[in-house]
Amino acid sequence: MAVMTRWLDPDEQRTWRAYLAASRALMDTLDRELQRDAGMPHAYYELLVVLSESPGRRLRMSDLAEAAGSSRSRLSHAVARLEAAGWVRREECPTDRRGQVALLTDEGFATLAAAAPGHVEGVRRNLFDALSPAQVDQLRRISETLAEHLTG
């Protein structure tokens, strides 16, 4: 038995396309600003944030990949770039000889601390300043609903 396609109605299509355009434009803008102001893409900034918030500023590579929503191979490439910049160091995992731990260096933490004010201002200017308090609440609730739905 063939499954019928549940096509988007005109309102859903408009909503979907508006969401795509807004999310792409926001992430492209934030990425451009971080590249210009801090010399790193948004994906690297996110990795530094995750490490900075982890106990001892260190995390198993597999846990870092999961936290960043990244494949292990993509993460490995990114961490290699962060190592080359002196912002992250890899160490052997003390509890698992096959695993590695990514450690945020003091230089990486200082780089993140220097980049954070400009990035936060970019998020405020490009997202929150365009929304009313009620819209911010709606966006948070919608985003939480979608995240829960998609991650189970």
Short mmCIF file of C-alpha atoms in Angstrom, two decimals:
data_model
loop_
_atom_site.label_atom_id
_atom_site.label_comp_id
_atom_site.label_asym_id
_atom_site.label_seq_id
_atom_site.Cartn_x
_atom_site.Cartn_y
_atom_site.Cartn_z
CA MET A 1 0.00 0.00 0.00
CA ALA A 2 1.44 3.35 -1.06
CA VAL A 3 1.88 6.05 1.56
CA MET A 4 0.37 9.38 0.62
CA THR A 5 2.73 12.33 0.76
CA ARG A 6 1.60 14.90 3.30
CA TRP A 7 2.44 18.02 1.28
CA LEU A 8 2.86 21.30 3.11
CA ASP A 9 -0.10 23.62 2.86
CA PRO A 10 0.60 27.26 1.82
CA ASP A 11 0.97 28.50 5.43
CA GLU A 12 3.29 25.63 6.34
CA GLN A 13 5.35 26.19 3.18
CA ARG A 14 5.67 29.90 3.99
CA THR A 15 6.65 29.10 7.58
CA TRP A 16 9.20 26.48 6.50
CA ARG A 17 10.85 28.80 3.99
CA ALA A 18 10.89 31.72 6.43
CA TYR A 19 12.49 29.48 9.08
CA LEU A 20 15.15 28.29 6.61
CA ALA A 21 15.94 31.81 5.43
CA ALA A 22 16.12 33.24 8.96
CA SER A 23 18.20 30.42 10.45
CA ARG A 24 20.66 30.44 7.53
CA ALA A 25 20.99 34.22 7.58
CA LEU A 26 21.51 34.30 11.35
CA MET A 27 24.14 31.55 11.38
CA ASP A 28 25.92 32.99 8.31
CA THR A 29 26.00 36.43 9.94
CA LEU A 30 27.30 35.12 13.27
CA ASP A 31 29.89 33.00 11.48
CA ARG A 32 31.09 35.95 9.38
CA GLU A 33 31.33 38.16 12.47
CA LEU A 34 33.34 35.56 14.42
CA GLN A 35 35.65 35.01 11.46
CA ARG A 36 36.22 38.75 11.12
CA ASP A 37 36.52 39.60 14.82
CA ALA A 38 38.04 36.46 16.37
CA GLY A 39 39.57 34.56 13.45
CA MET A 40 37.45 31.46 13.95
CA PRO A 41 34.26 29.99 12.54
CA HIS A 42 31.20 29.62 14.74
CA ALA A 43 31.68 25.84 14.90
CA TYR A 44 35.10 26.31 16.56
CA TYR A 45 33.69 28.90 18.95
CA GLU A 46 31.03 26.38 20.01
CA LEU A 47 33.69 23.74 20.71
CA LEU A 48 35.65 26.18 22.86
CA VAL A 49 32.48 27.08 24.78
CA VAL A 50 31.65 23.42 25.45
CA LEU A 51 35.19 22.77 26.69
CA SER A 52 35.19 25.93 28.83
CA GLU A 53 32.01 24.76 30.58
CA SER A 54 33.31 21.22 31.19
CA PRO A 55 34.97 20.18 34.48
CA GLY A 56 38.68 20.88 34.21
CA ARG A 57 38.03 22.43 30.78
CA ARG A 58 38.39 18.92 29.33
CA LEU A 59 36.07 16.41 27.69
CA ARG A 60 36.37 13.04 25.98
CA MET A 61 36.44 13.50 22.22
CA SER A 62 33.34 11.31 21.81
CA ASP A 63 31.43 13.42 24.36
CA LEU A 64 32.60 16.62 22.70
CA ALA A 65 31.38 15.34 19.31
CA GLU A 66 27.98 14.55 20.82
CA ALA A 67 27.73 17.91 22.62
CA ALA A 68 28.61 19.75 19.41
CA GLY A 69 26.32 17.64 17.23
CA SER A 70 29.30 16.71 15.09
CA SER A 71 30.61 13.51 13.56
CA ARG A 72 33.80 12.17 15.11
CA SER A 73 35.76 12.69 11.89
CA ARG A 74 34.58 16.31 11.53
CA LEU A 75 35.38 16.92 15.19
CA SER A 76 38.84 15.39 14.82
CA HIS A 77 39.59 17.77 11.94
CA ALA A 78 38.30 20.77 13.92
CA VAL A 79 40.30 19.83 17.02
CA ALA A 80 43.42 19.45 14.87
CA ARG A 81 42.93 23.04 13.68
CA LEU A 82 42.33 24.22 17.26
CA GLU A 83 45.50 22.37 18.35
CA ALA A 84 47.48 24.09 15.59
CA ALA A 85 46.25 27.45 16.92
CA GLY A 86 47.34 26.44 20.44
CA TRP A 87 43.77 26.64 21.79
CA VAL A 88 43.20 22.94 22.48
CA ARG A 89 45.45 20.03 23.39
CA ARG A 90 44.66 16.32 23.06
CA GLU A 91 45.60 13.92 25.80
CA GLU A 92 45.17 10.19 26.26
CA CYS A 93 42.07 9.29 28.23
CA PRO A 94 43.15 8.02 31.68
CA THR A 95 40.21 5.59 31.93
CA ASP A 96 40.19 4.28 28.34
CA ARG A 97 43.41 3.68 26.42
CA ARG A 98 41.58 3.93 23.08
CA GLY A 99 39.97 7.29 23.88
CA GLN A 100 41.30 10.81 23.86
CA VAL A 101 40.42 13.91 25.83
CA ALA A 102 40.32 17.43 24.41
CA LEU A 103 41.63 20.06 26.83
CA LEU A 104 41.05 23.80 26.46
CA THR A 105 44.44 25.48 26.96
CA ASP A 106 44.91 28.76 28.82
CA GLU A 107 45.53 30.41 25.44
CA GLY A 108 42.27 28.91 24.12
CA PHE A 109 40.38 30.12 27.17
CA ALA A 110 41.83 33.62 26.74
CA THR A 111 40.88 33.57 23.04
CA LEU A 112 37.33 32.53 23.93
CA ALA A 113 37.10 35.20 26.64
CA ALA A 114 38.22 37.84 24.14
CA ALA A 115 35.75 36.64 21.47
CA ALA A 116 32.72 36.22 23.75
CA PRO A 117 31.68 39.89 24.22
CA GLY A 118 31.56 40.55 20.47
CA HIS A 119 29.76 37.29 19.79
CA VAL A 120 27.16 37.91 22.51
CA GLU A 121 26.59 41.40 21.10
CA GLY A 122 26.13 39.86 17.64
CA VAL A 123 23.56 37.39 18.98
CA ARG A 124 21.75 40.22 20.76
CA ARG A 125 21.83 42.58 17.75
CA ASN A 126 20.94 39.95 15.14
CA LEU A 127 18.37 37.91 17.08
CA PHE A 128 17.02 39.33 20.31
CA ASP A 129 16.88 43.02 19.34
CA ALA A 130 14.57 42.09 16.44
CA LEU A 131 12.06 40.31 18.72
CA SER A 132 9.61 41.41 21.39
CA PRO A 133 9.84 39.74 24.83
CA ALA A 134 6.75 37.67 23.91
CA GLN A 135 8.43 36.53 20.67
CA VAL A 136 11.59 35.57 22.58
CA ASP A 137 9.44 33.43 24.88
CA GLN A 138 7.68 31.86 21.88
CA LEU A 139 10.98 31.18 20.12
CA ARG A 140 12.39 29.50 23.24
CA ARG A 141 9.30 27.33 23.70
CA ILE A 142 9.20 26.35 20.01
CA SER A 143 12.93 25.59 20.01
CA GLU A 144 12.66 23.46 23.16
CA THR A 145 9.72 21.54 21.68
CA LEU A 146 11.62 20.85 18.45
CA ALA A 147 14.82 19.88 20.25
CA GLU A 148 12.94 17.44 22.46
CA HIS A 149 11.04 16.01 19.48
CA LEU A 150 14.20 15.54 17.42
CA THR A 151 16.44 14.19 20.16
CA GLY A 152 13.79 12.04 21.77
#
